[in-house]
Amino acid sequence: MSAPPTDHTYRNPVLDADWSDPDVIRVGDDFYLTASSFGRVPGLPLLHSRDLVNWTLVGHALHRLEPEDEFAVPRHDRGVWAPSLRHHDDRFWIFWGDPDQGVFQVNAPGIRGPWTRPHLVKAGKGLIDPCPLWDEETGEAYLVHAWAKSRSGVKNRLTGHRMDPRGTGLLDEGEVIVDGDRIPGWFTLEGPKLYRHDGWFWILAPAGGVETGWQGAFRSRDFFGPYEEKVVLEQRDTDVNGPHQGGWVRTPSGEDWFLHFQQRGAYGRVVHLQPMRWSAAGDPSRPGEGGSGGGWPVIGNDGAPVAEHRRPDLPAQPAAAPATDDDFPGGRHGPQWQWTANPPADPPPGPDGGDAHDGWTTRHSGDGLRLTCVRTADAHDLRALPNVLTQRLPGTPCTVEVDLRLDSTEPGARAGLAVLGDAYAWIGIQRGADGTAHLVHRFAEAGAAGERDAAHPRLAPEGGVRLRIEAGAGARCRFSYDTGDGFRPSGRTFAATPWRWVGALLGLTALAPTGRGSAGTAAFTGFRITPA
C-alpha cells in the first residue's frame, strides 16, 4: 500500500505486484498506465492516478485475444508483450507486439472505451515492444520496435518505420536505427519508448536482460539516426536489480518522472517511480553530456534507483492501490481478475433459457462467485486449464482467504484456491466416488505431467470450508483450512514460482472429469487479501 497522503515522501515500489513492462502518459491532470498481460484475458490493464503514487485499476482495453481459437487454451508467455500507451488526436492508443503474429493496435475516445478490435499494423514473427510517435510539428508519424530472437533469430536492435498517421499501417520496409551489437557491452536491447524533446528524437530503451540490465537513452536529430547513447539508470550499490523498461511522463508543473519495473522472481515485475531531470548542455559536472547540443535525462539519484523520495508536486490524493478483495456482487468478478485463456465466445443459455452466464460463471441476484465445474481431460494439471480465474500475487507478505462450497454431486468434481506458476499448489474440495466431499491439497512441480497430494484427503462438511494461504517472505506459501473449528495447517510450505515472463498468480478454479451433462458449480464468497 502507498504511503499515507499526509506524508511528503513515497516508497518504491509504487505498484508492488506484477505490472510488467509499464508505460505511462498524462492527459490533463490524469495519469494512465498500461502493462503486459501476456495470455491472460481480458488483456491490456488500464490504471489511473492523479499523483503517480496511488493507482487504481479502471478496466482493460482488450476483451479477447486473437486469433480466438489459438488462445482458447493457455498461452502463458505469449499474447500481449510490452505495450505502449499514447494519446493523440483526442484518442487513446495502445500498440503492442505479439511475438508470434506481429504489431497490433487498439484505440478509443476515452480510457474506459469503447476500444476498437485489434488491428494488425505489421505482420511478422518476433516483432515486439512497438512504440508510435506522432510528431506534432511536422505531422509525420513513426514507429519503432524491437526483436525477439526466439521467433526471428534477431535481437539487440531497434527497427524504425514511417507510419500512416492514422495508425493503420507502415509506409516503408523499415530500417535498423539502433544496432546494439555495435555498442560495446550492450546486449538484449529492447523495450523502446519513442519521444520528441528539445528538437531531438529520443528513444528510452533498456538492455542487459530483465534481472541484470540497465536503462539506456538514445538521441538523434533525425528519426533514422545516427543515434548517440548513454546509460541513464542502473543498479549500482542499491538492491534494485535490473532497473529498466518503462516510460517518461511530465506533470503539469513541469516535473519529469520515470516509471519502470524491477524483476522480483515469483512476484514478477514490480513498478518503481523515479525522479527525472534533464542535464544542462555542456554541464561541467557531467562530462560527455553536452554532445552536439542539449542535455540528457538524469533518472533517480544521479542514475541510481531511489528507495524513497519526495512525492511529485501534485495535489495530495487518498491512499489507493489496485483492488484485490471481492464479494462478487451479482455473481460478477471485479476487474482485477483475468482468465488464463479466452472464455467461451457463445455461452450456453442459463437455466431459464436466458443468457445468464458466460460459460464459466453464473450470474445471480446475491453475492458470491459461482464457477462452473468445467469438464476437462486436463483435471490433473491446472496449468493446462483455460478456466482458472486469476489475479496477481502481492509483492509483500499477505494472507489470502476465501470461502468455498462445492455444489456438485459429480464424482471427481473439484474446486479450490491455488497459487499458480510453473509449479503450483491448491487446496479445496473434491467429490468422491461415493458422493462424499473431501478436503484435498495438491501440488505439481515444474515440468511434472500431473499433480500429487500435498496432504492426506479428509472429509469436508457439505456446508463448505474457509481456505487460507499465508504468503510469507520469498513467496513461501503455507496452506490451511477451517471447517468450523478454527484453521488447521495443511501440507508443507510451498515456494511459489513464476512462469517464464509472468509472476505467480492466485487462482480460483472449478472442474470435473470428462462426461456428459452439467457437472454443477462451486460457490466462492468473501475473497480477501490482508497484508501480513
Short mmCIF file of C-alpha atoms in Angstrom, two decimals:
data_model
loop_
_atom_site.label_atom_id
_atom_site.label_comp_id
_atom_site.label_asym_id
_atom_site.label_seq_id
_atom_site.Cartn_x
_atom_site.Cartn_y
_atom_site.Cartn_z
CA MET A 1 0.00 0.00 0.00
CA SER A 2 1.23 3.51 -0.78
CA ALA A 3 2.35 5.88 1.97
CA PRO A 4 -0.40 7.95 3.70
CA PRO A 5 -1.32 11.15 1.83
CA THR A 6 -0.05 13.28 4.73
CA ASP A 7 3.49 12.05 4.05
CA HIS A 8 5.71 14.17 1.85
CA THR A 9 7.55 11.12 0.55
CA TYR A 10 6.74 7.83 -1.17
CA ARG A 11 8.47 4.48 -1.12
CA ASN A 12 9.17 2.15 -4.03
CA PRO A 13 7.73 0.09 -5.49
CA VAL A 14 4.57 2.15 -6.05
CA LEU A 15 2.88 -0.89 -7.65
CA ASP A 16 4.03 -3.89 -5.65
CA ALA A 17 2.83 -6.70 -7.90
CA ASP A 18 3.39 -7.97 -11.43
CA TRP A 19 2.52 -4.96 -13.62
CA SER A 20 5.06 -5.94 -16.23
CA ASP A 21 6.59 -3.58 -18.82
CA PRO A 22 4.69 -0.44 -17.73
CA ASP A 23 4.08 2.56 -19.94
CA VAL A 24 2.56 5.83 -18.75
CA ILE A 25 1.07 9.04 -20.15
CA ARG A 26 -0.60 12.19 -18.82
CA VAL A 27 -3.83 13.62 -20.22
CA GLY A 28 -4.77 16.83 -18.44
CA ASP A 29 -4.49 16.20 -14.70
CA ASP A 30 -4.79 12.42 -15.07
CA PHE A 31 -2.10 9.79 -15.46
CA TYR A 32 -2.74 6.47 -17.13
CA LEU A 33 -0.67 3.29 -17.22
CA THR A 34 -0.86 0.01 -19.08
CA ALA A 35 1.24 -3.15 -18.83
CA SER A 36 1.87 -6.52 -20.43
CA SER A 37 -0.86 -9.11 -19.92
CA PHE A 38 0.58 -11.98 -22.00
CA GLY A 39 -2.02 -14.76 -22.44
CA ARG A 40 -4.50 -13.64 -19.76
CA VAL A 41 -8.00 -12.38 -20.58
CA PRO A 42 -9.05 -9.59 -20.51
CA GLY A 43 -5.74 -8.05 -21.52
CA LEU A 44 -4.09 -4.63 -21.52
CA PRO A 45 -4.91 -3.44 -17.98
CA LEU A 46 -5.69 0.26 -17.59
CA LEU A 47 -4.63 2.04 -14.40
CA HIS A 48 -5.35 5.62 -13.32
CA SER A 49 -3.63 8.01 -10.91
CA ARG A 50 -3.65 11.69 -10.02
CA ASP A 51 -0.29 11.69 -8.19
CA LEU A 52 1.83 8.91 -9.83
CA VAL A 53 1.99 7.13 -6.46
CA ASN A 54 -1.55 5.91 -5.82
CA TRP A 55 -3.03 3.85 -8.66
CA THR A 56 -6.38 2.17 -9.27
CA LEU A 57 -7.37 -0.34 -11.94
CA VAL A 58 -10.16 1.06 -14.11
CA GLY A 59 -10.51 -1.65 -16.73
CA HIS A 60 -8.93 -3.38 -19.72
CA ALA A 61 -8.56 -2.41 -23.37
CA LEU A 62 -8.53 -5.93 -24.83
CA HIS A 63 -11.56 -8.09 -24.13
CA ARG A 64 -10.41 -11.19 -26.02
CA LEU A 65 -7.14 -12.40 -27.54
CA GLU A 66 -6.97 -13.05 -31.27
CA PRO A 67 -6.97 -15.35 -33.11
CA GLU A 68 -9.56 -16.61 -30.66
CA ASP A 69 -9.03 -20.32 -31.31
CA GLU A 70 -5.30 -20.08 -30.63
CA PHE A 71 -5.95 -18.50 -27.23
CA ALA A 72 -8.76 -20.89 -26.29
CA VAL A 73 -6.08 -22.72 -24.29
CA PRO A 74 -3.46 -21.16 -22.00
CA ARG A 75 -0.52 -19.44 -23.68
CA HIS A 76 1.08 -18.14 -20.51
CA ASP A 77 4.15 -16.45 -22.06
CA ARG A 78 2.61 -15.37 -25.38
CA GLY A 79 -0.03 -12.82 -26.38
CA VAL A 80 0.43 -9.20 -25.29
CA TRP A 81 4.06 -8.14 -24.83
CA ALA A 82 5.25 -4.68 -23.70
CA PRO A 83 2.51 -2.27 -24.83
CA SER A 84 2.93 1.45 -25.46
CA LEU A 85 0.19 3.87 -24.42
CA ARG A 86 -0.27 7.20 -26.19
CA HIS A 87 -2.87 9.99 -26.55
CA HIS A 88 -3.20 11.57 -29.99
CA ASP A 89 -5.97 13.29 -31.95
CA ASP A 90 -8.30 13.09 -28.91
CA ARG A 91 -7.96 9.32 -28.74
CA PHE A 92 -6.10 6.83 -26.59
CA TRP A 93 -3.87 4.41 -28.49
CA ILE A 94 -2.17 1.20 -27.36
CA PHE A 95 0.37 -0.60 -29.56
CA TRP A 96 1.82 -3.97 -28.59
CA GLY A 97 3.76 -6.83 -30.10
CA ASP A 98 2.55 -10.42 -30.22
CA PRO A 99 5.84 -12.29 -30.85
CA ASP A 100 4.08 -14.90 -32.98
CA GLN A 101 1.91 -12.57 -35.07
CA GLY A 102 3.18 -9.01 -35.25
CA VAL A 103 2.39 -5.46 -34.13
CA PHE A 104 -1.20 -4.64 -33.14
CA GLN A 105 -3.02 -1.52 -32.01
CA VAL A 106 -6.33 -0.62 -30.41
CA ASN A 107 -7.73 2.86 -29.81
CA ALA A 108 -10.63 4.54 -28.01
CA PRO A 109 -12.12 8.00 -27.39
CA GLY A 110 -11.79 7.55 -23.61
CA ILE A 111 -9.70 5.38 -21.32
CA ARG A 112 -12.75 3.28 -20.43
CA GLY A 113 -13.53 2.74 -24.10
CA PRO A 114 -15.15 1.58 -26.17
CA TRP A 115 -11.88 0.18 -27.54
CA THR A 116 -11.61 -0.99 -31.13
CA ARG A 117 -10.86 -4.59 -32.01
CA PRO A 118 -7.16 -5.32 -32.53
CA HIS A 119 -5.77 -4.07 -35.84
CA LEU A 120 -2.63 -5.70 -37.27
CA VAL A 121 -0.22 -2.89 -38.15
CA LYS A 122 2.74 -5.07 -39.17
CA ALA A 123 2.69 -8.85 -39.55
CA GLY A 124 5.76 -10.92 -38.74
CA LYS A 125 7.49 -13.21 -36.29
CA GLY A 126 9.48 -11.76 -33.43
CA LEU A 127 8.19 -8.18 -33.69
CA ILE A 128 7.95 -6.92 -30.11
CA ASP A 129 7.80 -3.80 -27.96
CA PRO A 130 6.44 -1.33 -30.55
CA CYS A 131 6.04 2.36 -29.79
CA PRO A 132 4.46 5.02 -32.03
CA LEU A 133 5.24 8.72 -32.24
CA TRP A 134 3.14 11.43 -33.83
CA ASP A 135 5.36 14.46 -34.49
CA GLU A 136 3.02 17.36 -33.77
CA GLU A 137 5.38 19.82 -35.50
CA THR A 138 5.63 18.07 -38.87
CA GLY A 139 2.54 15.85 -38.93
CA GLU A 140 4.75 12.83 -39.56
CA ALA A 141 4.19 9.56 -37.68
CA TYR A 142 6.78 6.93 -36.79
CA LEU A 143 7.02 3.52 -35.17
CA VAL A 144 9.95 1.77 -33.54
CA HIS A 145 10.07 -1.87 -32.38
CA ALA A 146 12.48 -4.48 -31.03
CA TRP A 147 13.01 -8.14 -31.93
CA ALA A 148 12.57 -11.49 -30.14
CA LYS A 149 15.36 -13.85 -31.16
CA SER A 150 13.26 -16.89 -30.22
CA ARG A 151 10.97 -16.17 -33.18
CA SER A 152 13.09 -14.16 -35.62
CA GLY A 153 16.70 -15.16 -34.95
CA VAL A 154 17.38 -11.43 -34.40
CA LYS A 155 17.77 -9.38 -31.24
CA ASN A 156 19.67 -6.43 -29.77
CA ARG A 157 18.48 -3.98 -32.41
CA LEU A 158 15.71 -1.46 -32.92
CA THR A 159 13.91 -1.03 -36.25
CA GLY A 160 12.20 2.21 -37.28
CA HIS A 161 9.39 2.91 -39.74
CA ARG A 162 7.40 5.81 -41.05
CA MET A 163 3.79 5.15 -40.10
CA ASP A 164 0.48 6.17 -41.61
CA PRO A 165 -0.71 8.99 -39.29
CA ARG A 166 -3.99 7.08 -38.90
CA GLY A 167 -2.03 4.28 -37.21
CA THR A 168 -3.33 1.69 -39.66
CA GLY A 169 -0.10 0.68 -41.36
CA LEU A 170 3.54 1.41 -42.14
CA LEU A 171 4.85 3.41 -45.09
CA ASP A 172 8.19 1.69 -45.65
CA GLU A 173 10.05 -1.57 -45.13
CA GLY A 174 11.83 -0.16 -42.10
CA GLU A 175 15.50 0.03 -41.24
CA VAL A 176 17.69 -0.65 -38.24
CA ILE A 177 18.11 2.67 -36.43
CA VAL A 178 19.99 1.37 -33.36
CA ASP A 179 22.20 -1.74 -33.55
CA GLY A 180 23.14 -2.88 -30.06
CA ASP A 181 25.82 -5.19 -31.45
CA ARG A 182 27.77 -2.07 -32.43
CA ILE A 183 27.75 -0.67 -28.88
CA PRO A 184 30.46 -2.26 -26.69
CA GLY A 185 28.95 -4.16 -23.75
CA TRP A 186 25.31 -3.80 -24.83
CA PHE A 187 23.10 -6.85 -25.29
CA THR A 188 19.36 -7.63 -25.34
CA LEU A 189 18.38 -4.13 -26.38
CA GLU A 190 14.56 -3.98 -26.34
CA GLY A 191 11.51 -2.18 -24.93
CA PRO A 192 11.92 1.16 -26.78
CA LYS A 193 9.78 4.16 -25.93
CA LEU A 194 9.86 6.97 -28.51
CA TYR A 195 9.61 10.71 -27.72
CA ARG A 196 10.28 14.15 -29.22
CA HIS A 197 12.01 16.62 -26.87
CA ASP A 198 14.08 19.75 -27.29
CA GLY A 199 14.49 19.23 -31.04
CA TRP A 200 15.69 15.63 -30.65
CA PHE A 201 14.18 12.24 -31.29
CA TRP A 202 14.60 10.27 -28.06
CA ILE A 203 14.41 6.52 -27.55
CA LEU A 204 14.41 5.31 -23.95
CA ALA A 205 15.25 1.61 -24.14
CA PRO A 206 16.62 -1.00 -21.73
CA ALA A 207 19.36 -3.53 -22.33
CA GLY A 208 21.19 -6.25 -20.43
CA GLY A 209 18.24 -8.53 -19.55
CA VAL A 210 15.36 -8.18 -17.12
CA GLU A 211 17.23 -9.27 -13.98
CA THR A 212 20.60 -7.64 -14.57
CA GLY A 213 20.14 -4.85 -17.09
CA TRP A 214 20.05 -1.07 -17.24
CA GLN A 215 18.10 1.77 -18.83
CA GLY A 216 19.56 3.47 -21.86
CA ALA A 217 18.74 6.72 -23.65
CA PHE A 218 19.35 7.36 -27.36
CA ARG A 219 19.04 10.65 -29.21
CA SER A 220 19.24 11.87 -32.79
CA ARG A 221 18.25 14.94 -34.76
CA ASP A 222 16.76 12.62 -37.41
CA PHE A 223 14.43 9.73 -36.66
CA PHE A 224 16.51 7.32 -38.74
CA GLY A 225 19.71 8.29 -36.93
CA PRO A 226 22.54 8.19 -36.26
CA TYR A 227 21.86 7.96 -32.51
CA GLU A 228 24.10 8.72 -29.56
CA GLU A 229 23.61 6.56 -26.47
CA LYS A 230 24.03 6.79 -22.72
CA VAL A 231 23.24 4.62 -19.69
CA VAL A 232 20.83 6.69 -17.55
CA LEU A 233 19.72 4.23 -14.82
CA GLU A 234 21.48 1.19 -13.34
CA GLN A 235 21.57 -0.77 -10.08
CA ARG A 236 24.91 0.41 -8.71
CA ASP A 237 25.01 -0.20 -4.93
CA THR A 238 21.21 -0.42 -4.48
CA ASP A 239 19.10 -3.57 -4.09
CA VAL A 240 17.04 -2.75 -7.20
CA ASN A 241 18.29 -5.25 -9.74
CA GLY A 242 17.83 -4.67 -13.46
CA PRO A 243 16.06 -1.30 -13.17
CA HIS A 244 14.68 -0.63 -16.63
CA GLN A 245 11.87 -0.60 -19.21
CA GLY A 246 9.22 1.97 -18.60
CA GLY A 247 8.00 5.40 -19.58
CA TRP A 248 8.71 9.09 -19.08
CA VAL A 249 5.94 11.48 -18.06
CA ARG A 250 5.83 15.22 -17.29
CA THR A 251 3.49 16.76 -14.69
CA PRO A 252 1.50 19.99 -15.29
CA SER A 253 4.08 21.92 -13.25
CA GLY A 254 6.93 20.65 -15.46
CA GLU A 255 8.41 17.92 -13.26
CA ASP A 256 9.71 14.83 -15.05
CA TRP A 257 9.27 11.29 -13.74
CA PHE A 258 10.13 7.79 -14.97
CA LEU A 259 8.17 4.62 -14.15
CA HIS A 260 9.96 1.30 -14.68
CA PHE A 261 9.94 -2.29 -13.49
CA GLN A 262 12.15 -4.47 -11.31
CA GLN A 263 12.14 -8.26 -11.75
CA ARG A 264 11.42 -9.95 -8.39
CA GLY A 265 11.15 -13.68 -9.04
CA ALA A 266 7.77 -15.14 -8.14
CA TYR A 267 6.37 -11.63 -7.61
CA GLY A 268 7.03 -10.77 -11.26
CA ARG A 269 7.88 -7.24 -12.35
CA VAL A 270 7.01 -4.60 -9.78
CA VAL A 271 6.84 -0.90 -10.68
CA HIS A 272 9.09 1.87 -9.34
CA LEU A 273 8.76 5.64 -9.69
CA GLN A 274 11.97 7.60 -10.25
CA PRO A 275 12.53 11.36 -10.31
CA MET A 276 13.95 12.56 -13.62
CA ARG A 277 15.53 15.76 -14.85
CA TRP A 278 17.41 16.95 -17.91
CA SER A 279 21.06 17.90 -17.53
CA ALA A 280 22.16 21.21 -18.96
CA ALA A 281 24.08 21.18 -22.24
CA GLY A 282 27.80 21.11 -21.56
CA ASP A 283 27.31 20.70 -17.77
CA PRO A 284 30.94 20.55 -16.50
CA SER A 285 29.86 18.33 -13.59
CA ARG A 286 28.65 15.72 -16.09
CA PRO A 287 31.42 15.38 -18.70
CA GLY A 288 30.42 14.00 -22.07
CA GLU A 289 26.79 15.02 -21.75
CA GLY A 290 26.92 18.11 -23.88
CA GLY A 291 27.39 16.14 -27.10
CA SER A 292 26.32 18.15 -30.11
CA GLY A 293 23.78 20.16 -28.09
CA GLY A 294 21.15 19.63 -25.41
CA GLY A 295 21.20 17.61 -22.20
CA TRP A 296 20.48 14.02 -21.26
CA PRO A 297 17.89 12.56 -18.88
CA VAL A 298 19.17 12.01 -15.35
CA ILE A 299 17.00 9.38 -13.64
CA GLY A 300 16.80 8.51 -9.94
CA ASN A 301 19.62 9.62 -7.67
CA ASP A 302 22.11 10.65 -10.33
CA GLY A 303 21.45 7.43 -12.27
CA ALA A 304 20.77 5.03 -9.38
CA PRO A 305 17.26 3.96 -8.28
CA VAL A 306 15.75 5.67 -5.24
CA ALA A 307 14.02 3.68 -2.50
CA GLU A 308 12.28 6.74 -1.02
CA HIS A 309 11.80 10.21 -2.42
CA ARG A 310 9.82 13.40 -2.22
CA ARG A 311 6.39 12.98 -3.76
CA PRO A 312 5.62 14.58 -7.13
CA ASP A 313 4.41 18.18 -6.99
CA LEU A 314 0.79 17.17 -7.44
CA PRO A 315 -2.36 17.56 -5.30
CA ALA A 316 -2.47 15.14 -2.37
CA GLN A 317 -4.58 12.06 -3.01
CA PRO A 318 -6.09 9.40 -0.74
CA ALA A 319 -4.06 6.22 -0.41
CA ALA A 320 -5.12 3.76 -3.09
CA ALA A 321 -3.99 0.60 -4.85
CA PRO A 322 -5.48 -1.76 -7.46
CA ALA A 323 -8.35 -3.74 -5.92
CA THR A 324 -7.77 -7.27 -4.65
CA ASP A 325 -10.75 -8.11 -2.38
CA ASP A 326 -14.02 -9.23 -3.94
CA ASP A 327 -17.51 -10.12 -2.70
CA PHE A 328 -18.55 -10.91 -6.30
CA PRO A 329 -21.79 -8.91 -6.26
CA GLY A 330 -24.40 -10.40 -8.56
CA GLY A 331 -22.02 -13.24 -9.34
CA ARG A 332 -19.68 -10.90 -11.20
CA HIS A 333 -15.97 -10.70 -10.51
CA GLY A 334 -14.07 -7.42 -10.34
CA PRO A 335 -11.63 -6.13 -12.99
CA GLN A 336 -8.65 -7.43 -11.01
CA TRP A 337 -9.44 -10.95 -12.21
CA GLN A 338 -8.29 -12.49 -15.50
CA TRP A 339 -8.87 -15.89 -17.09
CA THR A 340 -5.91 -17.93 -18.28
CA ALA A 341 -7.40 -18.05 -21.82
CA ASN A 342 -10.40 -16.80 -23.80
CA PRO A 343 -13.76 -17.69 -22.21
CA PRO A 344 -16.37 -19.38 -24.45
CA ALA A 345 -17.48 -16.98 -27.18
CA ASP A 346 -21.03 -18.38 -27.34
CA PRO A 347 -22.04 -19.46 -23.83
CA PRO A 348 -24.93 -21.85 -23.34
CA PRO A 349 -28.24 -20.39 -22.11
CA GLY A 350 -28.99 -20.13 -18.43
CA PRO A 351 -31.50 -22.29 -16.54
CA ASP A 352 -34.38 -20.01 -17.57
CA GLY A 353 -33.33 -20.02 -21.21
CA GLY A 354 -31.71 -16.57 -20.98
CA ASP A 355 -28.06 -15.63 -21.26
CA ALA A 356 -27.47 -15.94 -17.53
CA HIS A 357 -23.83 -16.95 -17.61
CA ASP A 358 -20.69 -16.73 -19.71
CA GLY A 359 -20.00 -20.46 -19.77
CA TRP A 360 -17.67 -20.37 -16.77
CA THR A 361 -19.62 -18.24 -14.27
CA THR A 362 -23.31 -17.97 -13.40
CA ARG A 363 -24.84 -14.61 -12.56
CA HIS A 364 -27.42 -14.32 -9.80
CA SER A 365 -29.02 -11.74 -7.53
CA GLY A 366 -26.84 -12.25 -4.46
CA ASP A 367 -23.15 -12.04 -3.66
CA GLY A 368 -20.66 -14.79 -4.41
CA LEU A 369 -18.99 -16.25 -7.46
CA ARG A 370 -20.48 -19.41 -8.94
CA LEU A 371 -17.87 -21.11 -11.09
CA THR A 372 -18.97 -23.86 -13.45
CA CYS A 373 -17.27 -27.19 -12.83
CA VAL A 374 -15.94 -27.36 -16.37
CA ARG A 375 -15.48 -30.87 -17.71
CA THR A 376 -11.93 -31.42 -18.91
CA ALA A 377 -9.40 -34.11 -19.69
CA ASP A 378 -6.77 -31.88 -18.00
CA ALA A 379 -8.17 -32.07 -14.48
CA HIS A 380 -4.76 -33.33 -13.32
CA ASP A 381 -2.94 -30.10 -14.31
CA LEU A 382 -4.19 -26.58 -13.54
CA ARG A 383 -1.53 -25.10 -15.84
CA ALA A 384 -3.37 -26.53 -18.86
CA LEU A 385 -6.80 -25.15 -17.92
CA PRO A 386 -8.27 -22.03 -19.56
CA ASN A 387 -10.95 -21.59 -16.87
CA VAL A 388 -8.73 -20.57 -13.94
CA LEU A 389 -9.70 -17.13 -12.66
CA THR A 390 -6.52 -15.36 -11.56
CA GLN A 391 -5.12 -12.21 -10.06
CA ARG A 392 -1.59 -11.08 -9.21
CA LEU A 393 0.22 -12.30 -6.10
CA PRO A 394 1.04 -9.24 -3.95
CA GLY A 395 4.72 -8.41 -3.65
CA THR A 396 4.68 -8.27 0.15
CA PRO A 397 3.69 -10.92 2.72
CA CYS A 398 -0.06 -11.35 2.99
CA THR A 399 -2.88 -13.69 3.92
CA VAL A 400 -5.36 -14.82 1.26
CA GLU A 401 -8.74 -16.22 2.30
CA VAL A 402 -11.94 -17.34 0.57
CA ASP A 403 -14.99 -19.42 1.47
CA LEU A 404 -15.81 -22.37 -0.78
CA ARG A 405 -18.86 -24.60 -1.17
CA LEU A 406 -18.90 -27.36 -3.78
CA ASP A 407 -22.42 -27.51 -5.26
CA SER A 408 -21.79 -30.59 -7.37
CA THR A 409 -22.62 -34.25 -6.88
CA GLU A 410 -20.45 -35.32 -9.83
CA PRO A 411 -17.76 -37.82 -8.76
CA GLY A 412 -14.38 -36.20 -9.30
CA ALA A 413 -15.71 -32.63 -9.38
CA ARG A 414 -13.39 -30.30 -7.51
CA ALA A 415 -12.78 -26.64 -6.75
CA GLY A 416 -10.24 -24.63 -4.83
CA LEU A 417 -7.80 -21.82 -4.21
CA ALA A 418 -4.43 -22.01 -5.98
CA VAL A 419 -1.01 -20.42 -6.27
CA LEU A 420 -0.24 -20.87 -9.93
CA GLY A 421 3.06 -20.72 -11.77
CA ASP A 422 5.49 -23.03 -13.47
CA ALA A 423 4.89 -25.08 -10.32
CA TYR A 424 1.59 -24.81 -8.48
CA ALA A 425 -0.33 -25.84 -5.38
CA TRP A 426 -4.02 -25.68 -4.49
CA ILE A 427 -6.36 -26.52 -1.64
CA GLY A 428 -10.06 -27.19 -1.93
CA ILE A 429 -12.87 -29.76 -2.07
CA GLN A 430 -13.34 -32.82 -4.29
CA ARG A 431 -16.39 -35.05 -4.60
CA GLY A 432 -15.57 -38.72 -4.05
CA ALA A 433 -16.91 -41.70 -5.97
CA ASP A 434 -19.18 -42.50 -3.03
CA GLY A 435 -20.64 -38.98 -3.06
CA THR A 436 -18.78 -37.66 -0.02
CA ALA A 437 -16.89 -34.37 -0.08
CA HIS A 438 -13.19 -34.49 0.71
CA LEU A 439 -10.82 -31.69 1.59
CA VAL A 440 -7.80 -32.05 -0.71
CA HIS A 441 -4.46 -30.28 -1.02
CA ARG A 442 -2.37 -30.95 -4.12
CA PHE A 443 0.73 -29.63 -5.88
CA ALA A 444 2.69 -30.08 -9.10
CA GLU A 445 6.38 -29.41 -9.56
CA ALA A 446 7.78 -27.51 -12.54
CA GLY A 447 7.85 -29.83 -15.54
CA ALA A 448 5.72 -32.52 -13.85
CA ALA A 449 2.96 -34.01 -16.01
CA GLY A 450 0.45 -34.05 -13.18
CA GLU A 451 -0.22 -33.22 -9.55
CA ARG A 452 0.30 -35.09 -6.29
CA ASP A 453 -1.29 -34.94 -2.85
CA ALA A 454 0.40 -32.47 -0.54
CA ALA A 455 -1.64 -33.79 2.41
CA HIS A 456 -3.96 -36.74 3.06
CA PRO A 457 -7.54 -36.11 1.88
CA ARG A 458 -10.09 -35.86 4.71
CA LEU A 459 -13.84 -35.47 4.94
CA ALA A 460 -15.18 -31.98 4.36
CA PRO A 461 -18.52 -30.60 5.58
CA GLU A 462 -21.22 -30.15 2.95
CA GLY A 463 -21.63 -26.55 4.10
CA GLY A 464 -18.17 -25.72 2.80
CA VAL A 465 -14.81 -24.59 4.16
CA ARG A 466 -12.75 -21.48 4.50
CA LEU A 467 -9.41 -21.71 2.71
CA ARG A 468 -6.28 -19.75 3.54
CA ILE A 469 -2.87 -19.15 2.01
CA GLU A 470 -0.26 -17.33 4.08
CA ALA A 471 2.29 -15.97 1.62
CA GLY A 472 5.42 -15.07 3.53
CA ALA A 473 8.83 -13.68 2.60
CA GLY A 474 10.18 -15.00 -0.65
CA ALA A 475 6.65 -16.02 -1.73
CA ARG A 476 6.78 -19.09 0.52
CA CYS A 477 3.17 -20.17 0.97
CA ARG A 478 1.54 -22.08 3.83
CA PHE A 479 -1.92 -23.57 3.26
CA SER A 480 -4.62 -24.08 5.88
CA TYR A 481 -8.37 -24.65 6.15
CA ASP A 482 -11.22 -24.04 8.58
CA THR A 483 -14.18 -26.43 8.71
CA GLY A 484 -15.79 -24.59 11.59
CA ASP A 485 -13.42 -25.18 14.49
CA GLY A 486 -10.52 -22.91 13.54
CA PHE A 487 -7.76 -23.04 10.97
CA ARG A 488 -5.61 -26.13 10.66
CA PRO A 489 -2.36 -26.27 8.65
CA SER A 490 -2.15 -28.50 5.58
CA GLY A 491 0.99 -29.87 3.96
CA ARG A 492 4.42 -28.35 3.73
CA THR A 493 5.43 -24.83 2.79
CA PHE A 494 5.21 -24.28 -0.97
CA ALA A 495 7.62 -21.90 -2.71
CA ALA A 496 5.69 -20.04 -5.40
CA THR A 497 7.35 -19.86 -8.81
CA PRO A 498 6.85 -17.56 -11.79
CA TRP A 499 6.13 -18.54 -15.35
CA ARG A 500 8.79 -17.63 -17.90
CA TRP A 501 7.78 -13.96 -18.08
CA VAL A 502 4.85 -13.84 -15.65
CA GLY A 503 4.83 -13.67 -11.87
CA ALA A 504 2.96 -16.22 -9.77
CA LEU A 505 -0.83 -15.89 -9.75
CA LEU A 506 -3.57 -16.52 -7.23
CA GLY A 507 -6.34 -18.56 -8.77
CA LEU A 508 -9.87 -19.84 -8.26
CA THR A 509 -10.85 -22.94 -10.17
CA ALA A 510 -13.68 -25.45 -10.58
CA LEU A 511 -13.56 -28.52 -12.80
CA ALA A 512 -14.79 -32.04 -13.33
CA PRO A 513 -13.76 -35.15 -15.29
CA THR A 514 -14.94 -35.59 -18.86
CA GLY A 515 -18.51 -36.78 -19.30
CA ARG A 516 -21.95 -35.66 -20.39
CA GLY A 517 -24.24 -33.01 -18.97
CA SER A 518 -23.72 -30.38 -16.33
CA ALA A 519 -21.27 -31.15 -13.54
CA GLY A 520 -22.62 -28.45 -11.22
CA THR A 521 -20.91 -25.40 -9.78
CA ALA A 522 -18.69 -24.20 -6.95
CA ALA A 523 -19.52 -21.11 -4.89
CA PHE A 524 -16.76 -18.75 -3.74
CA THR A 525 -17.52 -15.93 -1.30
CA GLY A 526 -15.61 -13.32 0.69
CA PHE A 527 -12.29 -13.26 -1.15
CA ARG A 528 -9.82 -11.23 0.92
CA ILE A 529 -6.11 -10.38 0.81
CA THR A 530 -4.80 -8.93 4.07
CA PRO A 531 -1.25 -7.55 4.49
CA ALA A 532 0.72 -9.64 6.95
#
